[in-house]
Amino acid sequence: MKAWRILRPSSVRTGMFCRLGSFDEMGLEGGKKTKTGAYATGADILESLAAQGHDLPGRVLDWRQLTKLKSTYTDALQDQINPETGRVHTSYSQAVASTGRLSSTDPNLQNIPVRTEEGRKIRTAFVAEEGMKLVSVDYSQIELRLTAHIAEVDALKQAFAEGEDIHAVTASQVFGVPLAEMDPMTRRKAKAINFGIIYGISAFGLANNLRITQGEAKAFIEAYFDRYPGIKDYMNAAKAQARERGYVETLFGRRIHIPAIKEKNPARRSFGDRAAINAPIQGTAADIIKRAMIRVPPALAEAKLSARMLLQVHDELLFEVPEGEVDDTIALVREVMENASAPALTLSVPLVADAGVGDNWDEAH
DNA sequence: TCGGCAAGCCAC
DNA sequence: AAACGTGGCTTGCCGA
């Protein structure tokens, strides 16, 4: 995008260093080891140490966040500005991700930070040309909607049809809390389960994510499957099909091979199981947004709109739009995206696309 | 100088 | 301590 703004995170200073004290020196014992036998120092480890009252781990985490943003984004992206266009241009690969998603390289513009305040500052550097706006249109919960359709879960389909807060509805139905009395913690648990379902849930993974015991996680998952037995049926069917044929399919019939499904090693086989569960969901979402991407440019031309499609980020399309055409462009793009499965596929849940506008990508998101 | 691996971390 | 899915990039290290 044009006019890359130079960012200087004020808290990053060259020459700053420290030595990480050993577990012994910090009065700790039994630190987790990596595959090579070194002490693991991933964010989760340091967060738990920080929570135990130590000062250093939190400072290391802050330092890591800032150096990550500076080396991977602030510095690297400026080096990639094309001198002829004044813009950063990515390359998309269409045959890398097994599920059919696109991937983005040199630079990867599908992993620009968004989750933290500092990270979002990177996004503000992606700006529209003078007289133009950036418009972001993204699918709302597309993978959960597709899961509800594929697994034929009436309760979830109805919640989507009525535009309800899907995580709150799940929390209410799984944990028996009335929707009107939903508390943030219960909703958070349901949200984690919903994500886990898409990925092929395990008690180990959910326990890790929610920082609860595997026993508690197992109980949550069982409660979920009791309430939504169609989900369990879908998972078993996906695994069985992968085992029998070596592949699963998206709703459009595109095949996704799952080689790990034939592994003898139980851990690798489980990996294949989860891939078989996730691939039709993630792959169908990829099919749908690609159909939308094919239809948008001719639809814009037909409507005499001059917006340019700049980026795809899995469930989001980013456009550069003349200021006077923003409203019409949003209406057109939402229409195309929300109907992109038709006529080849009629979904039993509505697809919803939300739009944002701004002078930069952070504002538009 | 280059390529590969490990560890870590960014996104959806 | 990341096997709950899909990717790519950086740093540090090693060997060709």
Short mmCIF file of C-alpha atoms (C1' of nucleotides) in Angstrom, two decimals:
data_model
loop_
_atom_site.label_atom_id
_atom_site.label_comp_id
_atom_site.label_asym_id
_atom_site.label_seq_id
_atom_site.Cartn_x
_atom_site.Cartn_y
_atom_site.Cartn_z
CA MET A 1 0.00 0.00 0.00
CA LYS A 2 1.08 3.52 -0.72
CA ALA A 3 2.94 5.82 1.59
CA TRP A 4 4.48 3.54 4.11
CA ARG A 5 4.82 5.52 7.30
CA ILE A 6 8.05 5.12 9.19
CA LEU A 7 7.44 3.61 12.60
CA ARG A 8 9.80 3.98 15.49
CA PRO A 9 8.65 2.01 18.52
CA SER A 10 9.99 4.29 21.23
CA SER A 11 10.77 1.52 23.63
CA VAL A 12 13.08 -0.39 21.30
CA ARG A 13 16.70 0.54 21.79
CA THR A 14 19.67 -1.06 20.19
CA GLY A 15 22.31 -2.43 22.48
CA MET A 16 19.75 -3.43 25.06
CA PHE A 17 20.47 -6.86 26.44
CA CYS A 18 20.19 -8.92 29.52
CA ARG A 19 21.10 -12.38 30.62
CA LEU A 20 18.21 -14.65 31.46
CA GLY A 21 18.83 -16.09 34.90
CA SER A 22 18.84 -19.85 35.17
CA PHE A 23 15.98 -21.67 36.80
CA ASP A 24 18.31 -22.49 39.69
CA GLU A 25 19.25 -18.86 40.24
CA MET A 26 15.59 -17.88 40.27
CA GLY A 27 14.79 -20.48 42.89
CA LEU A 28 12.77 -22.58 40.46
CA GLU A 29 12.86 -26.27 39.79
CA GLY A 30 11.71 -28.67 37.15
CA GLY A 31 11.50 -26.26 34.21
CA LYS A 32 9.99 -27.75 31.07
CA LYS A 33 12.45 -28.92 28.44
CA THR A 34 12.27 -28.71 24.68
CA LYS A 35 12.95 -31.58 22.30
CA THR A 36 16.66 -30.78 22.33
CA GLY A 37 16.83 -30.72 26.12
CA ALA A 38 17.06 -26.95 26.58
CA TYR A 39 14.80 -25.14 29.00
CA ALA A 40 11.65 -24.02 27.18
CA THR A 41 11.13 -20.26 27.33
CA GLY A 42 7.99 -19.85 25.23
CA ALA A 43 5.46 -17.17 26.08
CA ASP A 44 3.30 -19.56 28.10
CA ILE A 45 6.22 -20.60 30.30
CA LEU A 46 7.26 -17.02 30.92
CA GLU A 47 3.68 -15.97 31.60
CA SER A 48 3.29 -18.61 34.28
CA LEU A 49 6.62 -17.58 35.83
CA ALA A 50 5.53 -13.94 35.79
CA ALA A 51 2.29 -14.96 37.49
CA GLN A 52 4.37 -16.53 40.25
CA GLY A 53 5.68 -13.09 41.13
CA HIS A 54 8.99 -13.01 39.27
CA ASP A 55 9.97 -9.72 37.66
CA LEU A 56 12.23 -10.78 34.83
CA PRO A 57 9.94 -13.02 32.71
CA GLY A 58 7.46 -10.25 32.08
CA ARG A 59 10.26 -7.94 30.98
CA VAL A 60 11.57 -10.58 28.60
CA LEU A 61 8.07 -10.99 27.15
CA ASP A 62 7.80 -7.23 26.59
CA TRP A 63 11.22 -7.17 24.95
CA ARG A 64 10.32 -10.13 22.72
CA GLN A 65 7.08 -8.48 21.60
CA LEU A 66 8.82 -5.25 20.63
CA THR A 67 11.78 -6.87 18.87
CA LYS A 68 9.36 -9.15 17.00
CA LEU A 69 7.35 -6.19 15.77
CA LYS A 70 10.45 -4.25 14.78
CA SER A 71 12.36 -7.01 12.97
CA THR A 72 9.44 -8.79 11.29
CA TYR A 73 7.25 -5.83 10.44
CA THR A 74 8.58 -2.30 10.99
CA ASP A 75 12.02 -2.91 9.46
CA ALA A 76 11.26 -5.75 7.05
CA LEU A 77 8.22 -4.18 5.43
CA GLN A 78 9.97 -0.91 4.71
CA ASP A 79 12.74 -2.86 2.98
CA GLN A 80 10.08 -4.39 0.72
CA ILE A 81 8.62 -1.19 -0.65
CA ASN A 82 8.71 -1.34 -4.44
CA PRO A 83 10.51 1.85 -5.62
CA GLU A 84 8.39 2.04 -8.76
CA THR A 85 4.98 1.80 -7.11
CA GLY A 86 5.81 3.02 -3.63
CA ARG A 87 3.84 0.05 -2.38
CA VAL A 88 4.45 -3.27 -0.70
CA HIS A 89 3.46 -6.17 -2.99
CA THR A 90 2.96 -9.69 -1.66
CA SER A 91 2.88 -12.98 -3.57
CA TYR A 92 0.03 -15.41 -3.06
CA SER A 93 0.48 -19.17 -3.42
CA GLN A 94 -2.53 -21.18 -4.40
CA ALA A 95 -1.04 -24.65 -4.03
CA VAL A 96 0.74 -24.61 -0.68
CA ALA A 97 -1.84 -24.96 2.08
CA SER A 98 -3.37 -28.45 1.99
CA THR A 99 -6.83 -27.12 2.78
CA GLY A 100 -6.91 -24.82 -0.25
CA ARG A 101 -6.28 -21.61 1.60
CA LEU A 102 -4.03 -19.08 -0.05
CA SER A 103 -0.69 -18.38 1.57
CA SER A 104 1.23 -15.11 1.35
CA THR A 105 4.98 -14.54 1.12
CA ASP A 106 7.67 -11.93 0.50
CA PRO A 107 6.28 -10.34 2.56
CA ASN A 108 3.52 -12.30 4.28
CA LEU A 109 0.67 -9.82 4.50
CA GLN A 110 -1.67 -12.36 6.08
CA ASN A 111 -0.08 -12.12 9.51
CA ILE A 112 0.08 -8.39 10.16
CA PRO A 113 -0.39 -7.88 13.93
CA VAL A 114 -3.84 -6.97 15.23
CA ARG A 115 -4.29 -8.48 18.67
CA THR A 116 -2.28 -6.05 20.79
CA GLU A 117 -2.24 -2.28 21.05
CA GLU A 118 1.42 -2.09 20.00
CA GLY A 119 0.81 -4.50 17.15
CA ARG A 120 -2.09 -2.50 15.78
CA LYS A 121 0.26 0.46 15.35
CA ILE A 122 1.87 -1.56 12.54
CA ARG A 123 -1.52 -1.68 10.82
CA THR A 124 -1.88 2.09 10.86
CA ALA A 125 1.07 2.24 8.44
CA PHE A 126 -1.05 0.62 5.69
CA VAL A 127 -2.79 3.67 4.30
CA ALA A 128 -5.05 4.56 1.40
CA GLU A 129 -4.03 6.93 -1.38
CA GLU A 130 -5.13 10.56 -1.09
CA GLY A 131 -8.86 10.77 -1.79
CA MET A 132 -9.29 7.04 -1.17
CA LYS A 133 -10.34 4.91 1.78
CA LEU A 134 -9.45 1.41 2.84
CA VAL A 135 -12.47 -0.87 3.14
CA SER A 136 -12.25 -4.19 4.93
CA VAL A 137 -15.04 -6.74 4.54
CA ASP A 138 -14.79 -9.94 6.52
CA TYR A 139 -16.93 -13.02 7.04
CA SER A 140 -18.38 -13.32 10.52
CA GLN A 141 -17.74 -16.75 12.09
CA ILE A 142 -17.67 -18.44 8.68
CA GLU A 143 -16.09 -21.66 9.92
CA LEU A 144 -18.56 -22.10 12.79
CA ARG A 145 -21.43 -21.40 10.41
CA LEU A 146 -20.11 -24.04 8.01
CA THR A 147 -19.70 -26.47 10.90
CA ALA A 148 -23.33 -25.93 11.92
CA HIS A 149 -24.37 -26.61 8.30
CA ILE A 150 -22.13 -29.63 7.75
CA ALA A 151 -22.98 -31.27 11.07
CA GLU A 152 -26.64 -30.25 10.75
CA VAL A 153 -26.85 -28.83 14.27
CA ASP A 154 -30.32 -27.28 14.43
CA ALA A 155 -29.67 -25.34 17.64
CA LEU A 156 -26.60 -23.64 16.15
CA LYS A 157 -28.23 -23.06 12.78
CA GLN A 158 -31.13 -21.36 14.53
CA ALA A 159 -28.79 -19.19 16.60
CA PHE A 160 -27.05 -18.03 13.42
CA ALA A 161 -30.37 -17.47 11.66
CA GLU A 162 -31.45 -15.18 14.47
CA GLY A 163 -28.14 -13.32 14.57
CA GLU A 164 -27.35 -14.29 18.14
CA ASP A 165 -24.00 -14.24 19.96
CA ILE A 166 -22.93 -17.76 19.05
CA HIS A 167 -20.44 -18.23 21.90
CA ALA A 168 -22.99 -17.05 24.45
CA VAL A 169 -25.62 -19.39 22.98
CA THR A 170 -23.18 -22.30 23.13
CA ALA A 171 -22.31 -21.41 26.71
CA SER A 172 -25.96 -21.25 27.65
CA GLN A 173 -26.86 -24.56 26.01
CA VAL A 174 -23.80 -26.51 27.15
CA PHE A 175 -23.46 -25.17 30.70
CA GLY A 176 -27.13 -24.51 31.39
CA VAL A 177 -26.77 -20.81 32.15
CA PRO A 178 -29.71 -18.66 30.97
CA LEU A 179 -28.65 -16.36 28.14
CA ALA A 180 -29.68 -13.28 30.09
CA GLU A 181 -27.41 -14.24 32.98
CA MET A 182 -24.36 -15.16 30.89
CA ASP A 183 -21.07 -14.31 32.61
CA PRO A 184 -17.82 -13.61 30.74
CA MET A 185 -15.96 -16.64 32.12
CA THR A 186 -18.61 -19.13 31.01
CA ARG A 187 -18.80 -17.48 27.59
CA ARG A 188 -15.00 -17.63 27.32
CA LYS A 189 -15.03 -21.38 27.99
CA ALA A 190 -17.65 -21.89 25.28
CA LYS A 191 -15.64 -19.78 22.85
CA ALA A 192 -12.57 -21.92 23.46
CA ILE A 193 -14.61 -25.07 22.89
CA ASN A 194 -16.05 -23.65 19.67
CA PHE A 195 -12.56 -22.96 18.38
CA GLY A 196 -11.47 -26.39 19.49
CA ILE A 197 -14.32 -28.04 17.61
CA ILE A 198 -13.14 -26.52 14.35
CA TYR A 199 -9.63 -27.79 14.97
CA GLY A 200 -10.55 -31.33 16.04
CA ILE A 201 -10.69 -30.90 19.78
CA SER A 202 -8.69 -32.81 22.37
CA ALA A 203 -8.86 -32.65 26.14
CA PHE A 204 -5.13 -31.95 26.15
CA GLY A 205 -5.41 -29.00 23.83
CA LEU A 206 -8.46 -27.49 25.49
CA ALA A 207 -6.91 -27.92 28.95
CA ASN A 208 -3.81 -26.16 27.70
CA ASN A 209 -5.78 -23.33 26.20
CA LEU A 210 -8.05 -22.73 29.18
CA ARG A 211 -5.42 -23.59 31.81
CA ILE A 212 -7.64 -26.19 33.36
CA THR A 213 -7.02 -29.87 34.10
CA GLN A 214 -7.44 -32.46 31.37
CA GLY A 215 -10.21 -33.99 33.45
CA GLU A 216 -12.15 -30.73 33.47
CA ALA A 217 -11.54 -30.25 29.76
CA LYS A 218 -12.78 -33.78 29.09
CA ALA A 219 -15.98 -33.02 31.01
CA PHE A 220 -16.55 -29.84 28.97
CA ILE A 221 -16.12 -31.69 25.69
CA GLU A 222 -18.49 -34.45 26.77
CA ALA A 223 -21.07 -31.87 27.79
CA TYR A 224 -20.69 -30.23 24.38
CA PHE A 225 -21.11 -33.51 22.48
CA ASP A 226 -24.13 -34.41 24.63
CA ARG A 227 -25.78 -31.15 23.64
CA TYR A 228 -24.71 -31.24 19.99
CA PRO A 229 -24.44 -34.93 19.02
CA GLY A 230 -24.36 -33.99 15.32
CA ILE A 231 -20.87 -32.57 15.83
CA LYS A 232 -19.60 -35.87 17.17
CA ASP A 233 -21.23 -37.70 14.26
CA TYR A 234 -19.57 -35.36 11.77
CA MET A 235 -16.15 -35.88 13.36
CA ASN A 236 -16.49 -39.66 13.24
CA ALA A 237 -17.66 -39.53 9.64
CA ALA A 238 -14.75 -37.30 8.59
CA LYS A 239 -12.22 -39.61 10.22
CA ALA A 240 -13.84 -42.68 8.69
CA GLN A 241 -13.86 -41.21 5.20
CA ALA A 242 -10.25 -40.14 5.47
CA ARG A 243 -9.30 -43.62 6.67
CA GLU A 244 -11.17 -45.38 3.88
CA ARG A 245 -10.32 -43.12 0.95
CA GLY A 246 -7.26 -41.21 2.12
CA TYR A 247 -9.01 -37.89 1.53
CA VAL A 248 -11.95 -35.75 2.64
CA GLU A 249 -13.90 -33.23 0.57
CA THR A 250 -15.07 -29.65 0.82
CA LEU A 251 -18.77 -28.96 0.29
CA PHE A 252 -17.93 -28.19 -3.34
CA GLY A 253 -16.36 -31.62 -3.78
CA ARG A 254 -12.73 -30.54 -3.82
CA ARG A 255 -10.59 -33.33 -2.38
CA ILE A 256 -8.08 -32.80 0.41
CA HIS A 257 -5.69 -35.67 0.96
CA ILE A 258 -4.85 -36.58 4.55
CA PRO A 259 -1.70 -38.74 4.36
CA ALA A 260 -1.21 -38.75 8.15
CA ILE A 261 -4.47 -40.67 8.57
CA LYS A 262 -2.62 -43.87 7.61
CA GLU A 263 0.12 -43.47 10.22
CA LYS A 264 0.73 -46.32 12.65
CA ASN A 265 2.22 -44.00 15.27
CA PRO A 266 -0.76 -43.02 17.48
CA ALA A 267 0.33 -39.38 17.88
CA ARG A 268 0.74 -38.90 14.14
CA ARG A 269 -2.51 -40.70 13.46
CA SER A 270 -4.31 -38.38 15.86
CA PHE A 271 -2.79 -35.52 13.94
CA GLY A 272 -4.37 -36.97 10.82
CA ASP A 273 -7.72 -37.33 12.61
CA ARG A 274 -7.78 -33.67 13.53
CA ALA A 275 -6.69 -32.62 10.05
CA ALA A 276 -9.53 -34.70 8.58
CA ILE A 277 -12.01 -32.94 10.87
CA ASN A 278 -10.71 -29.46 10.15
CA ALA A 279 -10.00 -29.70 6.41
CA PRO A 280 -13.61 -29.75 5.08
CA ILE A 281 -14.45 -26.75 7.25
CA GLN A 282 -11.38 -24.65 6.54
CA GLY A 283 -11.32 -25.81 2.93
CA THR A 284 -14.96 -24.92 2.26
CA ALA A 285 -14.38 -21.45 3.71
CA ALA A 286 -11.40 -21.12 1.37
CA ASP A 287 -13.53 -22.20 -1.60
CA ILE A 288 -16.22 -19.66 -0.73
CA ILE A 289 -13.95 -16.62 -0.40
CA LYS A 290 -12.21 -17.55 -3.67
CA ARG A 291 -15.57 -17.66 -5.42
CA ALA A 292 -16.24 -14.20 -4.01
CA MET A 293 -12.84 -12.95 -5.19
CA ILE A 294 -13.58 -14.11 -8.73
CA ARG A 295 -16.96 -12.38 -8.79
CA VAL A 296 -16.07 -9.07 -7.18
CA PRO A 297 -14.02 -7.42 -9.98
CA PRO A 298 -16.62 -7.96 -12.75
CA ALA A 299 -19.39 -6.93 -10.35
CA LEU A 300 -17.52 -3.70 -9.58
CA ALA A 301 -17.02 -3.04 -13.29
CA GLU A 302 -20.69 -3.68 -14.01
CA ALA A 303 -21.64 -1.17 -11.31
CA LYS A 304 -19.15 1.36 -12.63
CA LEU A 305 -17.23 1.29 -9.36
CA SER A 306 -13.45 1.65 -9.41
CA ALA A 307 -12.45 -0.01 -6.14
CA ARG A 308 -9.33 -2.16 -6.25
CA MET A 309 -9.08 -5.46 -4.38
CA LEU A 310 -5.76 -5.32 -2.51
CA LEU A 311 -5.51 -8.24 -0.11
CA GLN A 312 -7.13 -11.48 1.04
CA VAL A 313 -6.61 -12.64 4.61
CA HIS A 314 -8.53 -15.94 4.73
CA ASP A 315 -11.89 -14.50 5.75
CA GLU A 316 -11.29 -10.85 4.86
CA LEU A 317 -10.98 -8.85 1.64
CA LEU A 318 -9.33 -5.43 1.71
CA PHE A 319 -10.13 -2.78 -0.89
CA GLU A 320 -8.91 0.69 -1.80
CA VAL A 321 -11.98 2.76 -2.67
CA PRO A 322 -12.60 6.34 -3.85
CA GLU A 323 -14.17 8.23 -0.96
CA GLY A 324 -17.39 8.88 -2.87
CA GLU A 325 -17.88 5.19 -3.71
CA VAL A 326 -17.46 3.70 -0.25
CA ASP A 327 -21.10 3.01 0.55
CA ASP A 328 -21.94 1.49 -2.83
CA THR A 329 -18.78 -0.62 -2.81
CA ILE A 330 -19.50 -1.99 0.66
CA ALA A 331 -23.03 -2.93 -0.35
CA LEU A 332 -21.81 -4.67 -3.49
CA VAL A 333 -18.94 -6.56 -1.86
CA ARG A 334 -21.11 -7.72 1.04
CA GLU A 335 -23.72 -8.95 -1.41
CA VAL A 336 -21.17 -10.92 -3.40
CA MET A 337 -19.46 -12.39 -0.34
CA GLU A 338 -22.65 -13.37 1.46
CA ASN A 339 -23.95 -15.18 -1.63
CA ALA A 340 -20.68 -16.64 -2.84
CA SER A 341 -21.63 -20.27 -2.18
CA ALA A 342 -24.58 -20.05 -4.62
CA PRO A 343 -25.63 -21.49 -6.94
CA ALA A 344 -23.35 -24.50 -6.54
CA LEU A 345 -24.08 -24.78 -2.84
CA THR A 346 -27.11 -23.73 -0.80
CA LEU A 347 -26.22 -23.32 2.84
CA SER A 348 -28.67 -23.87 5.68
CA VAL A 349 -27.08 -20.98 7.60
CA PRO A 350 -26.74 -17.37 6.44
CA LEU A 351 -23.27 -16.07 5.65
CA VAL A 352 -22.71 -12.60 7.07
CA ALA A 353 -19.96 -10.18 6.03
CA ASP A 354 -19.14 -7.10 8.11
CA ALA A 355 -17.46 -4.00 6.70
CA GLY A 356 -15.21 -1.30 8.10
CA VAL A 357 -13.81 1.90 6.59
CA GLY A 358 -10.78 4.02 7.41
CA ASP A 359 -7.77 5.92 6.22
CA ASN A 360 -5.62 3.02 7.36
CA TRP A 361 -5.99 -0.73 7.82
CA ASP A 362 -6.32 -0.48 11.59
CA GLU A 363 -9.25 1.93 11.33
CA ALA A 364 -10.88 -0.16 8.62
CA HIS A 365 -10.61 -3.44 10.47
"C1'" DT B 1 27.37 -17.77 1.06
"C1'" DC B 2 23.82 -20.85 1.25
"C1'" DG B 3 20.45 -24.18 3.10
"C1'" DG B 4 18.41 -26.64 6.93
"C1'" DC B 5 16.85 -27.05 11.65
"C1'" DA B 6 15.09 -25.46 16.21
"C1'" DA B 7 12.74 -22.22 18.85
"C1'" DG B 8 9.71 -18.76 19.03
"C1'" DC B 9 5.71 -15.88 17.51
"C1'" DC B 10 2.64 -13.29 14.08
"C1'" DA B 11 -2.14 -14.09 11.55
"C1'" DC B 12 -6.85 -16.57 10.50
"C1'" DA C 1 4.07 -26.51 27.22
"C1'" DA C 2 2.13 -26.55 22.72
"C1'" DA C 3 -0.78 -32.59 18.67
"C1'" DC C 4 -6.91 -28.25 19.08
"C1'" DG C 5 -6.37 -26.80 12.44
"C1'" DT C 6 -3.65 -23.81 8.32
"C1'" DG C 7 0.36 -20.94 7.16
"C1'" DG C 8 5.34 -17.61 7.03
"C1'" DC C 9 9.32 -14.91 9.11
"C1'" DT C 10 13.26 -14.02 12.31
"C1'" DT C 11 17.13 -15.28 15.06
"C1'" DG C 12 20.73 -18.37 16.25
"C1'" DC C 13 23.26 -22.26 15.07
"C1'" DC C 14 25.33 -25.73 12.20
"C1'" DG C 15 27.48 -27.85 8.16
"C1'" DA C 16 28.40 -27.94 3.16
#
